[in-house]
């Protein structure tokens, strides 16, 4: 079974992080939320306290097939400043595993150097940080890198990942379960 890790940094956009976790679990995927801090408790962009399943320091990238980075400007900055998160995400890129990022988080992938040779979307106000890699749209699927443009792009980004991992039927079932129009 595919196993997904969602990295949570202080300042992450809670709706993006929790939507990924919710939708992936609805699809029957195993999901672990991981705090990049020394504590399991993480404070979101709107000052909501969330308790992650694990601390990133407790995990090995080899145990996961997908790594997800939710956005939030401060959360993205904290991800950029975390050497542990950088090493973890770069391991996914080196192992050619799926990396997913939304909103401000695709700029983290650029900062880590894992967008080389890829295209991506991000929060429109940050597109200059991606330069010629930027593409307009709610979701950009570039094989091993799937990105979304913000909270509004989180559902189609998650559904793109579900379709990649579980197939169209499962993505359709998840759409029906949340009364979301299926585009596929």
Short mmCIF file of N, CA and C in Angstrom, two decimals:
data_model
loop_
_atom_site.label_atom_id
_atom_site.label_comp_id
_atom_site.label_asym_id
_atom_site.label_seq_id
_atom_site.Cartn_x
_atom_site.Cartn_y
_atom_site.Cartn_z
N UNK A 1 0.84 -1.18 0.00
CA UNK A 1 0.00 0.00 0.00
C UNK A 1 0.89 1.25 0.00
N UNK A 2 0.41 2.26 -0.68
CA UNK A 2 1.10 3.54 -0.71
C UNK A 2 1.03 4.17 0.68
N UNK A 3 2.11 4.79 1.09
CA UNK A 3 2.16 5.44 2.40
C UNK A 3 2.60 6.88 2.20
N UNK A 4 1.81 7.81 2.73
CA UNK A 4 2.00 9.23 2.50
C UNK A 4 2.40 9.93 3.79
N UNK A 5 3.36 10.84 3.69
CA UNK A 5 3.73 11.68 4.82
C UNK A 5 3.38 13.13 4.46
N UNK A 6 2.72 13.82 5.39
CA UNK A 6 2.38 15.23 5.23
C UNK A 6 3.21 16.01 6.24
N UNK A 7 4.11 16.88 5.74
CA UNK A 7 4.99 17.64 6.61
C UNK A 7 4.28 18.89 7.13
N UNK A 8 4.28 19.05 8.45
CA UNK A 8 3.62 20.18 9.09
C UNK A 8 4.65 21.06 9.78
N UNK A 9 4.72 22.31 9.33
CA UNK A 9 5.61 23.30 9.94
C UNK A 9 4.76 24.34 10.65
N UNK A 10 5.29 24.95 11.70
CA UNK A 10 4.57 26.05 12.31
C UNK A 10 4.23 27.06 11.22
N UNK A 11 2.96 27.49 11.19
CA UNK A 11 2.51 28.45 10.20
C UNK A 11 1.93 27.82 8.94
N UNK A 12 1.78 26.47 8.93
CA UNK A 12 1.19 25.85 7.74
C UNK A 12 -0.29 26.23 7.63
N UNK A 13 -0.79 26.26 6.40
CA UNK A 13 -2.21 26.56 6.14
C UNK A 13 -3.00 25.32 6.52
N UNK A 14 -3.75 25.43 7.62
CA UNK A 14 -4.41 24.26 8.19
C UNK A 14 -5.38 23.58 7.23
N UNK A 15 -6.14 24.37 6.48
CA UNK A 15 -7.11 23.76 5.57
C UNK A 15 -6.42 22.93 4.49
N UNK A 16 -5.28 23.38 4.01
CA UNK A 16 -4.55 22.61 3.00
C UNK A 16 -4.03 21.31 3.59
N UNK A 17 -3.34 21.39 4.72
CA UNK A 17 -2.79 20.18 5.33
C UNK A 17 -3.85 19.18 5.71
N UNK A 18 -4.92 19.65 6.34
CA UNK A 18 -5.97 18.73 6.79
C UNK A 18 -6.80 18.19 5.63
N UNK A 19 -6.99 18.99 4.57
CA UNK A 19 -7.69 18.48 3.39
C UNK A 19 -6.94 17.31 2.76
N UNK A 20 -5.63 17.45 2.62
CA UNK A 20 -4.84 16.34 2.08
C UNK A 20 -5.02 15.09 2.93
N UNK A 21 -4.87 15.23 4.23
CA UNK A 21 -4.99 14.08 5.13
C UNK A 21 -6.37 13.45 5.00
N UNK A 22 -7.41 14.27 5.06
CA UNK A 22 -8.78 13.79 4.96
C UNK A 22 -9.04 13.05 3.65
N UNK A 23 -8.71 13.69 2.54
CA UNK A 23 -9.02 13.09 1.23
C UNK A 23 -8.22 11.82 0.98
N UNK A 24 -6.97 11.81 1.37
CA UNK A 24 -6.16 10.59 1.18
C UNK A 24 -6.70 9.45 2.04
N UNK A 25 -7.11 9.75 3.24
CA UNK A 25 -7.67 8.69 4.10
C UNK A 25 -9.01 8.21 3.56
N UNK A 26 -9.82 9.09 3.00
CA UNK A 26 -11.07 8.67 2.36
C UNK A 26 -10.79 7.69 1.22
N UNK A 27 -9.65 7.86 0.57
CA UNK A 27 -9.27 6.98 -0.54
C UNK A 27 -8.68 5.67 -0.05
N UNK A 28 -8.55 5.52 1.26
CA UNK A 28 -8.00 4.29 1.82
C UNK A 28 -6.49 4.27 1.90
N UNK A 29 -5.86 5.42 1.75
CA UNK A 29 -4.41 5.50 1.80
C UNK A 29 -3.93 5.70 3.24
N UNK A 30 -2.76 5.18 3.54
CA UNK A 30 -2.18 5.38 4.86
C UNK A 30 -1.46 6.73 4.86
N UNK A 31 -1.79 7.56 5.85
CA UNK A 31 -1.23 8.91 5.93
C UNK A 31 -0.66 9.14 7.33
N UNK A 32 0.55 9.70 7.37
CA UNK A 32 1.17 10.08 8.62
C UNK A 32 1.47 11.57 8.55
N UNK A 33 0.97 12.33 9.54
CA UNK A 33 1.33 13.74 9.61
C UNK A 33 2.59 13.84 10.47
N UNK A 34 3.53 14.68 10.00
CA UNK A 34 4.82 14.77 10.69
C UNK A 34 5.18 16.22 10.96
N UNK A 35 5.38 16.53 12.23
CA UNK A 35 5.82 17.86 12.62
C UNK A 35 7.31 17.99 12.31
N UNK A 36 7.70 19.12 11.70
CA UNK A 36 9.13 19.33 11.45
C UNK A 36 9.80 19.98 12.66
N UNK A 37 9.03 20.25 13.73
CA UNK A 37 9.58 20.82 14.95
C UNK A 37 10.01 19.69 15.88
N UNK A 38 10.54 20.05 17.02
CA UNK A 38 10.94 19.03 17.99
C UNK A 38 9.75 18.49 18.78
N UNK A 39 8.58 19.11 18.58
CA UNK A 39 7.36 18.69 19.27
C UNK A 39 6.33 18.21 18.24
N UNK A 40 5.39 17.40 18.68
CA UNK A 40 4.32 16.97 17.79
C UNK A 40 3.29 18.08 17.58
N UNK A 41 3.20 19.00 18.51
CA UNK A 41 2.23 20.09 18.39
C UNK A 41 2.77 21.16 17.46
N UNK A 42 1.91 21.56 16.51
CA UNK A 42 2.26 22.57 15.53
C UNK A 42 1.17 23.63 15.55
N UNK A 43 1.56 24.89 15.41
CA UNK A 43 0.60 26.00 15.37
C UNK A 43 0.42 26.40 13.91
N UNK A 44 -0.84 26.44 13.45
CA UNK A 44 -1.15 26.73 12.05
C UNK A 44 -1.07 28.22 11.75
N UNK A 45 -1.30 28.56 10.50
CA UNK A 45 -1.26 29.96 10.07
C UNK A 45 -2.31 30.82 10.77
N UNK A 46 -3.38 30.19 11.24
CA UNK A 46 -4.44 30.92 11.94
C UNK A 46 -4.45 30.58 13.43
N UNK A 47 -3.29 30.20 13.94
CA UNK A 47 -3.05 29.98 15.37
C UNK A 47 -3.88 28.84 15.97
N UNK A 48 -4.20 27.84 15.16
CA UNK A 48 -4.88 26.64 15.65
C UNK A 48 -3.79 25.63 15.98
N UNK A 49 -3.91 25.00 17.13
CA UNK A 49 -2.93 23.99 17.54
C UNK A 49 -3.35 22.64 16.98
N UNK A 50 -2.42 21.99 16.29
CA UNK A 50 -2.65 20.68 15.70
C UNK A 50 -1.58 19.74 16.22
N UNK A 51 -1.97 18.52 16.55
CA UNK A 51 -0.99 17.54 17.01
C UNK A 51 -0.71 16.55 15.88
N UNK A 52 0.52 16.53 15.42
CA UNK A 52 0.93 15.61 14.36
C UNK A 52 1.04 14.19 14.91
N UNK A 53 0.99 13.24 14.00
CA UNK A 53 1.13 11.83 14.39
C UNK A 53 2.54 11.54 14.90
N UNK A 54 3.53 12.14 14.24
CA UNK A 54 4.95 11.87 14.55
C UNK A 54 5.75 13.15 14.42
N UNK A 55 6.99 13.10 14.87
CA UNK A 55 7.96 14.15 14.58
C UNK A 55 8.78 13.66 13.37
N UNK A 56 9.15 14.56 12.50
CA UNK A 56 9.91 14.17 11.31
C UNK A 56 11.17 13.42 11.69
N UNK A 57 11.78 13.78 12.79
CA UNK A 57 13.02 13.12 13.23
C UNK A 57 12.81 11.64 13.53
N UNK A 58 11.57 11.21 13.71
CA UNK A 58 11.27 9.80 13.99
C UNK A 58 11.08 8.97 12.72
N UNK A 59 11.07 9.63 11.56
CA UNK A 59 10.70 8.96 10.32
C UNK A 59 11.89 8.76 9.39
N UNK A 60 11.73 7.77 8.51
CA UNK A 60 12.70 7.48 7.46
C UNK A 60 11.99 7.63 6.12
N UNK A 61 12.54 8.42 5.23
CA UNK A 61 11.90 8.65 3.92
C UNK A 61 11.69 7.35 3.15
N UNK A 62 12.50 6.35 3.41
CA UNK A 62 12.37 5.08 2.71
C UNK A 62 11.05 4.37 3.02
N UNK A 63 10.40 4.75 4.10
CA UNK A 63 9.14 4.12 4.51
C UNK A 63 7.92 4.71 3.83
N UNK A 64 8.11 5.75 3.00
CA UNK A 64 7.00 6.46 2.39
C UNK A 64 7.15 6.51 0.87
N UNK A 65 6.00 6.61 0.19
CA UNK A 65 6.03 6.71 -1.27
C UNK A 65 5.64 8.09 -1.77
N UNK A 66 5.01 8.91 -0.90
CA UNK A 66 4.59 10.25 -1.27
C UNK A 66 4.90 11.20 -0.11
N UNK A 67 5.40 12.39 -0.46
CA UNK A 67 5.66 13.44 0.53
C UNK A 67 4.85 14.67 0.13
N UNK A 68 4.09 15.22 1.09
CA UNK A 68 3.21 16.35 0.83
C UNK A 68 3.62 17.54 1.69
N UNK A 69 3.70 18.72 1.04
CA UNK A 69 4.00 19.96 1.74
C UNK A 69 2.83 20.92 1.57
N UNK A 70 2.03 21.16 2.64
CA UNK A 70 1.00 22.18 2.55
C UNK A 70 1.65 23.56 2.60
N UNK A 71 0.92 24.57 2.15
CA UNK A 71 1.47 25.91 2.10
C UNK A 71 1.24 26.71 3.36
N UNK A 72 1.08 28.00 3.16
CA UNK A 72 1.07 28.97 4.25
C UNK A 72 2.42 29.67 4.19
N UNK A 73 2.40 30.99 4.09
CA UNK A 73 3.65 31.73 3.91
C UNK A 73 4.66 31.43 5.02
N UNK A 74 4.22 31.52 6.28
CA UNK A 74 5.14 31.28 7.39
C UNK A 74 5.54 29.80 7.45
N UNK A 75 4.59 28.93 7.15
CA UNK A 75 4.92 27.51 7.11
C UNK A 75 5.97 27.21 6.06
N UNK A 76 5.85 27.83 4.89
CA UNK A 76 6.83 27.64 3.83
C UNK A 76 8.20 28.16 4.25
N UNK A 77 8.23 29.30 4.91
CA UNK A 77 9.51 29.83 5.40
C UNK A 77 10.15 28.88 6.40
N UNK A 78 9.33 28.32 7.29
CA UNK A 78 9.87 27.37 8.26
C UNK A 78 10.37 26.10 7.59
N UNK A 79 9.68 25.65 6.55
CA UNK A 79 10.18 24.50 5.78
C UNK A 79 11.50 24.84 5.12
N UNK A 80 11.60 26.02 4.51
CA UNK A 80 12.85 26.43 3.85
C UNK A 80 14.02 26.45 4.82
N UNK A 81 13.75 26.81 6.08
CA UNK A 81 14.81 26.94 7.08
C UNK A 81 15.13 25.64 7.81
N UNK A 82 14.43 24.56 7.47
CA UNK A 82 14.65 23.28 8.15
C UNK A 82 15.57 22.38 7.32
N UNK A 83 16.77 22.17 7.82
CA UNK A 83 17.70 21.27 7.13
C UNK A 83 17.19 19.83 7.13
N UNK A 84 16.49 19.46 8.20
CA UNK A 84 15.93 18.11 8.28
C UNK A 84 14.86 17.90 7.21
N UNK A 85 13.96 18.89 7.04
CA UNK A 85 12.93 18.79 6.01
C UNK A 85 13.57 18.79 4.63
N UNK A 86 14.58 19.63 4.42
CA UNK A 86 15.27 19.67 3.13
C UNK A 86 15.85 18.29 2.78
N UNK A 87 16.54 17.68 3.72
CA UNK A 87 17.14 16.37 3.46
C UNK A 87 16.07 15.31 3.17
N UNK A 88 14.96 15.38 3.90
CA UNK A 88 13.87 14.42 3.74
C UNK A 88 13.26 14.55 2.34
N UNK A 89 12.94 15.79 1.93
CA UNK A 89 12.32 16.01 0.62
C UNK A 89 13.30 15.70 -0.51
N UNK A 90 14.55 16.09 -0.34
CA UNK A 90 15.55 15.79 -1.37
C UNK A 90 15.74 14.28 -1.54
N UNK A 91 15.60 13.52 -0.47
CA UNK A 91 15.67 12.06 -0.56
C UNK A 91 14.54 11.53 -1.46
N UNK A 92 13.36 12.12 -1.34
CA UNK A 92 12.24 11.72 -2.21
C UNK A 92 12.58 12.00 -3.66
N UNK A 93 13.15 13.16 -3.93
CA UNK A 93 13.52 13.51 -5.30
C UNK A 93 14.59 12.55 -5.84
N UNK A 94 15.59 12.26 -5.02
CA UNK A 94 16.67 11.36 -5.44
C UNK A 94 16.16 9.95 -5.68
N UNK A 95 15.17 9.53 -4.90
CA UNK A 95 14.60 8.19 -5.04
C UNK A 95 13.47 8.16 -6.07
N UNK A 96 13.24 9.27 -6.72
CA UNK A 96 12.19 9.44 -7.73
C UNK A 96 10.82 9.01 -7.21
N UNK A 97 10.49 9.56 -6.05
CA UNK A 97 9.19 9.34 -5.43
C UNK A 97 8.36 10.60 -5.62
N UNK A 98 7.06 10.46 -5.46
CA UNK A 98 6.11 11.55 -5.69
C UNK A 98 6.20 12.61 -4.58
N UNK A 99 6.30 13.88 -5.01
CA UNK A 99 6.32 15.03 -4.11
C UNK A 99 5.17 15.94 -4.49
N UNK A 100 4.40 16.37 -3.48
CA UNK A 100 3.21 17.20 -3.69
C UNK A 100 3.36 18.47 -2.85
N UNK A 101 3.04 19.62 -3.45
CA UNK A 101 3.13 20.88 -2.70
C UNK A 101 2.08 21.85 -3.22
N UNK A 102 1.50 22.65 -2.31
CA UNK A 102 0.50 23.64 -2.70
C UNK A 102 0.82 25.01 -2.12
N UNK A 103 0.23 26.03 -2.75
CA UNK A 103 0.27 27.41 -2.29
C UNK A 103 1.70 27.94 -2.28
N UNK A 104 2.25 28.24 -1.12
CA UNK A 104 3.62 28.73 -1.03
C UNK A 104 4.64 27.60 -1.06
N UNK A 105 4.22 26.38 -0.79
CA UNK A 105 5.16 25.26 -0.67
C UNK A 105 5.91 24.90 -1.96
N UNK A 106 5.36 25.10 -3.17
CA UNK A 106 6.19 24.84 -4.34
C UNK A 106 7.46 25.70 -4.37
N UNK A 107 7.41 26.88 -3.74
CA UNK A 107 8.62 27.70 -3.68
C UNK A 107 9.67 27.04 -2.78
N UNK A 108 9.22 26.23 -1.83
CA UNK A 108 10.14 25.46 -0.99
C UNK A 108 10.86 24.43 -1.86
N UNK A 109 10.10 23.78 -2.75
CA UNK A 109 10.72 22.79 -3.64
C UNK A 109 11.77 23.45 -4.52
N UNK A 110 11.48 24.65 -5.00
CA UNK A 110 12.47 25.40 -5.78
C UNK A 110 13.69 25.72 -4.93
N UNK A 111 13.46 26.15 -3.70
CA UNK A 111 14.54 26.47 -2.76
C UNK A 111 15.41 25.24 -2.49
N UNK A 112 14.78 24.08 -2.38
CA UNK A 112 15.51 22.83 -2.12
C UNK A 112 16.24 22.32 -3.37
N UNK A 113 15.92 22.87 -4.53
CA UNK A 113 16.56 22.44 -5.77
C UNK A 113 15.92 21.21 -6.40
N UNK A 114 14.70 20.86 -6.01
CA UNK A 114 14.07 19.65 -6.56
C UNK A 114 13.14 19.94 -7.75
N UNK A 115 12.98 21.21 -8.12
CA UNK A 115 12.13 21.53 -9.27
C UNK A 115 12.93 21.56 -10.58
N UNK A 116 14.21 21.35 -10.51
CA UNK A 116 15.03 21.39 -11.73
C UNK A 116 14.48 20.39 -12.75
N UNK A 117 14.17 20.90 -13.95
CA UNK A 117 13.62 20.06 -15.01
C UNK A 117 12.12 19.84 -14.91
N UNK A 118 11.46 20.51 -13.98
CA UNK A 118 10.02 20.35 -13.78
C UNK A 118 9.31 21.69 -13.94
N UNK A 119 8.00 21.62 -14.12
CA UNK A 119 7.15 22.80 -14.08
C UNK A 119 6.23 22.67 -12.87
N UNK A 120 5.70 23.81 -12.41
CA UNK A 120 4.87 23.80 -11.21
C UNK A 120 4.00 25.03 -11.19
N UNK A 121 2.98 24.99 -10.35
CA UNK A 121 2.20 26.17 -10.04
C UNK A 121 2.41 26.48 -8.57
N UNK A 122 1.96 27.64 -8.15
CA UNK A 122 2.05 28.05 -6.75
C UNK A 122 1.07 29.20 -6.53
N UNK A 123 1.05 29.74 -5.34
CA UNK A 123 0.23 30.91 -5.07
C UNK A 123 0.63 32.00 -6.06
N UNK A 124 -0.33 32.57 -6.80
CA UNK A 124 0.01 33.51 -7.87
C UNK A 124 0.92 34.66 -7.44
N UNK A 125 0.79 35.14 -6.22
CA UNK A 125 1.64 36.22 -5.75
C UNK A 125 3.09 35.84 -5.53
N UNK A 126 3.41 34.56 -5.70
CA UNK A 126 4.77 34.08 -5.49
C UNK A 126 5.38 33.49 -6.76
N UNK A 127 4.67 33.62 -7.88
CA UNK A 127 5.11 32.96 -9.11
C UNK A 127 6.50 33.38 -9.56
N UNK A 128 6.92 34.60 -9.22
CA UNK A 128 8.25 35.04 -9.64
C UNK A 128 9.35 34.18 -8.99
N UNK A 129 9.04 33.55 -7.86
CA UNK A 129 10.02 32.69 -7.20
C UNK A 129 10.26 31.38 -7.96
N UNK A 130 9.32 31.05 -8.85
CA UNK A 130 9.49 29.84 -9.68
C UNK A 130 10.07 30.16 -11.05
N UNK A 131 10.03 31.43 -11.43
CA UNK A 131 10.59 31.84 -12.72
C UNK A 131 9.90 31.13 -13.87
N UNK A 132 10.70 30.62 -14.82
CA UNK A 132 10.13 30.00 -16.01
C UNK A 132 9.55 28.61 -15.75
N UNK A 133 9.64 28.12 -14.53
CA UNK A 133 9.03 26.84 -14.17
C UNK A 133 7.53 27.00 -13.87
N UNK A 134 7.10 28.25 -13.64
CA UNK A 134 5.72 28.53 -13.25
C UNK A 134 4.75 28.28 -14.40
N UNK A 135 3.63 27.63 -14.06
CA UNK A 135 2.52 27.46 -14.98
C UNK A 135 1.25 27.84 -14.23
N UNK A 136 0.34 28.48 -14.94
CA UNK A 136 -0.95 28.90 -14.38
C UNK A 136 -1.85 27.68 -14.19
N UNK A 137 -2.69 27.70 -13.18
CA UNK A 137 -3.70 26.66 -13.01
C UNK A 137 -3.81 26.21 -11.58
N UNK A 138 -4.95 25.58 -11.24
CA UNK A 138 -5.14 25.11 -9.88
C UNK A 138 -4.22 23.96 -9.52
N UNK A 139 -3.87 23.12 -10.52
CA UNK A 139 -3.01 21.96 -10.30
C UNK A 139 -2.12 21.77 -11.52
N UNK A 140 -0.87 21.47 -11.26
CA UNK A 140 0.05 21.10 -12.34
C UNK A 140 0.64 19.74 -11.98
N UNK A 141 0.44 18.76 -12.86
CA UNK A 141 0.96 17.41 -12.68
C UNK A 141 2.13 17.24 -13.63
N UNK A 142 3.34 17.20 -13.09
CA UNK A 142 4.54 17.02 -13.89
C UNK A 142 5.22 15.71 -13.52
N UNK A 143 4.44 14.66 -13.51
CA UNK A 143 5.00 13.33 -13.22
C UNK A 143 5.23 13.11 -11.75
N UNK A 144 6.46 13.31 -11.31
CA UNK A 144 6.81 13.07 -9.91
C UNK A 144 6.64 14.30 -9.03
N UNK A 145 6.25 15.41 -9.62
CA UNK A 145 5.97 16.63 -8.87
C UNK A 145 4.55 17.07 -9.22
N UNK A 146 3.68 17.15 -8.20
CA UNK A 146 2.31 17.63 -8.39
C UNK A 146 2.13 18.84 -7.48
N UNK A 147 1.72 19.96 -8.08
CA UNK A 147 1.60 21.20 -7.31
C UNK A 147 0.21 21.81 -7.47
N UNK A 148 -0.18 22.59 -6.46
CA UNK A 148 -1.44 23.30 -6.49
C UNK A 148 -1.21 24.76 -6.16
N UNK A 149 -2.14 25.62 -6.61
CA UNK A 149 -1.95 27.06 -6.50
C UNK A 149 -2.42 27.68 -5.19
N UNK A 150 -3.06 26.94 -4.33
CA UNK A 150 -3.52 27.49 -3.06
C UNK A 150 -4.58 26.62 -2.45
N UNK A 151 -5.25 27.15 -1.46
CA UNK A 151 -6.31 26.39 -0.80
C UNK A 151 -7.33 25.90 -1.82
N UNK A 152 -7.72 26.77 -2.76
CA UNK A 152 -8.68 26.37 -3.78
C UNK A 152 -8.19 25.26 -4.69
N UNK A 153 -6.90 25.13 -4.83
CA UNK A 153 -6.31 24.08 -5.66
C UNK A 153 -6.00 22.80 -4.90
N UNK A 154 -6.24 22.79 -3.60
CA UNK A 154 -5.88 21.62 -2.79
C UNK A 154 -6.73 20.41 -3.14
N UNK A 155 -8.04 20.58 -3.30
CA UNK A 155 -8.89 19.42 -3.61
C UNK A 155 -8.51 18.82 -4.96
N UNK A 156 -8.43 19.59 -6.06
CA UNK A 156 -8.04 18.96 -7.31
C UNK A 156 -6.62 18.39 -7.28
N UNK A 157 -5.74 18.99 -6.50
CA UNK A 157 -4.38 18.44 -6.38
C UNK A 157 -4.43 17.10 -5.67
N UNK A 158 -5.17 17.02 -4.57
CA UNK A 158 -5.30 15.75 -3.85
C UNK A 158 -5.96 14.69 -4.72
N UNK A 159 -6.98 15.08 -5.47
CA UNK A 159 -7.66 14.12 -6.35
C UNK A 159 -6.74 13.63 -7.47
N UNK A 160 -5.87 14.50 -7.95
CA UNK A 160 -4.89 14.09 -8.96
C UNK A 160 -3.98 13.01 -8.39
N UNK A 161 -3.54 13.21 -7.16
CA UNK A 161 -2.67 12.23 -6.50
C UNK A 161 -3.44 10.93 -6.26
N UNK A 162 -4.68 11.02 -5.80
CA UNK A 162 -5.50 9.82 -5.57
C UNK A 162 -5.66 9.04 -6.87
N UNK A 163 -5.94 9.74 -7.96
CA UNK A 163 -6.08 9.06 -9.25
C UNK A 163 -4.78 8.37 -9.66
N UNK A 164 -3.65 9.02 -9.44
CA UNK A 164 -2.35 8.44 -9.77
C UNK A 164 -2.10 7.15 -8.96
N UNK A 165 -2.46 7.20 -7.68
CA UNK A 165 -2.15 6.08 -6.78
C UNK A 165 -3.21 4.99 -6.77
N UNK A 166 -4.49 5.37 -6.91
CA UNK A 166 -5.59 4.43 -6.69
C UNK A 166 -6.48 4.23 -7.90
N UNK A 167 -6.35 5.09 -8.91
CA UNK A 167 -7.16 4.97 -10.10
C UNK A 167 -8.34 5.92 -10.11
N UNK A 168 -8.93 6.01 -11.30
CA UNK A 168 -10.05 6.93 -11.53
C UNK A 168 -11.28 6.61 -10.70
N UNK A 169 -11.56 5.32 -10.54
CA UNK A 169 -12.76 4.94 -9.79
C UNK A 169 -12.70 5.44 -8.35
N UNK A 170 -11.55 5.26 -7.71
CA UNK A 170 -11.40 5.71 -6.33
C UNK A 170 -11.47 7.23 -6.25
N UNK A 171 -10.83 7.94 -7.18
CA UNK A 171 -10.92 9.40 -7.21
C UNK A 171 -12.38 9.82 -7.36
N UNK A 172 -13.12 9.13 -8.20
CA UNK A 172 -14.54 9.43 -8.38
C UNK A 172 -15.34 9.18 -7.12
N UNK A 173 -15.03 8.10 -6.40
CA UNK A 173 -15.72 7.80 -5.15
C UNK A 173 -15.47 8.89 -4.11
N UNK A 174 -14.22 9.36 -4.04
CA UNK A 174 -13.90 10.43 -3.09
C UNK A 174 -14.66 11.69 -3.48
N UNK A 175 -14.73 11.99 -4.75
CA UNK A 175 -15.50 13.17 -5.21
C UNK A 175 -16.94 13.07 -4.77
N UNK A 176 -17.54 11.91 -4.98
CA UNK A 176 -18.94 11.72 -4.58
C UNK A 176 -19.11 11.86 -3.07
N UNK A 177 -18.13 11.36 -2.30
CA UNK A 177 -18.25 11.39 -0.85
C UNK A 177 -18.20 12.81 -0.29
N UNK A 178 -17.59 13.74 -1.04
CA UNK A 178 -17.52 15.12 -0.57
C UNK A 178 -18.39 16.06 -1.43
N UNK A 179 -19.18 15.47 -2.31
CA UNK A 179 -20.06 16.21 -3.21
C UNK A 179 -19.24 17.24 -4.00
N UNK A 180 -18.19 16.75 -4.63
CA UNK A 180 -17.30 17.57 -5.43
C UNK A 180 -17.40 17.11 -6.88
N UNK A 181 -17.53 18.03 -7.83
CA UNK A 181 -17.66 17.61 -9.23
C UNK A 181 -16.37 16.96 -9.73
N UNK A 182 -16.48 15.77 -10.27
CA UNK A 182 -15.31 15.05 -10.76
C UNK A 182 -15.00 15.50 -12.18
N UNK A 183 -13.76 15.86 -12.40
CA UNK A 183 -13.36 16.39 -13.70
C UNK A 183 -12.86 15.33 -14.65
N UNK A 184 -12.56 14.11 -14.16
CA UNK A 184 -11.91 13.08 -14.97
C UNK A 184 -12.90 12.28 -15.72
#
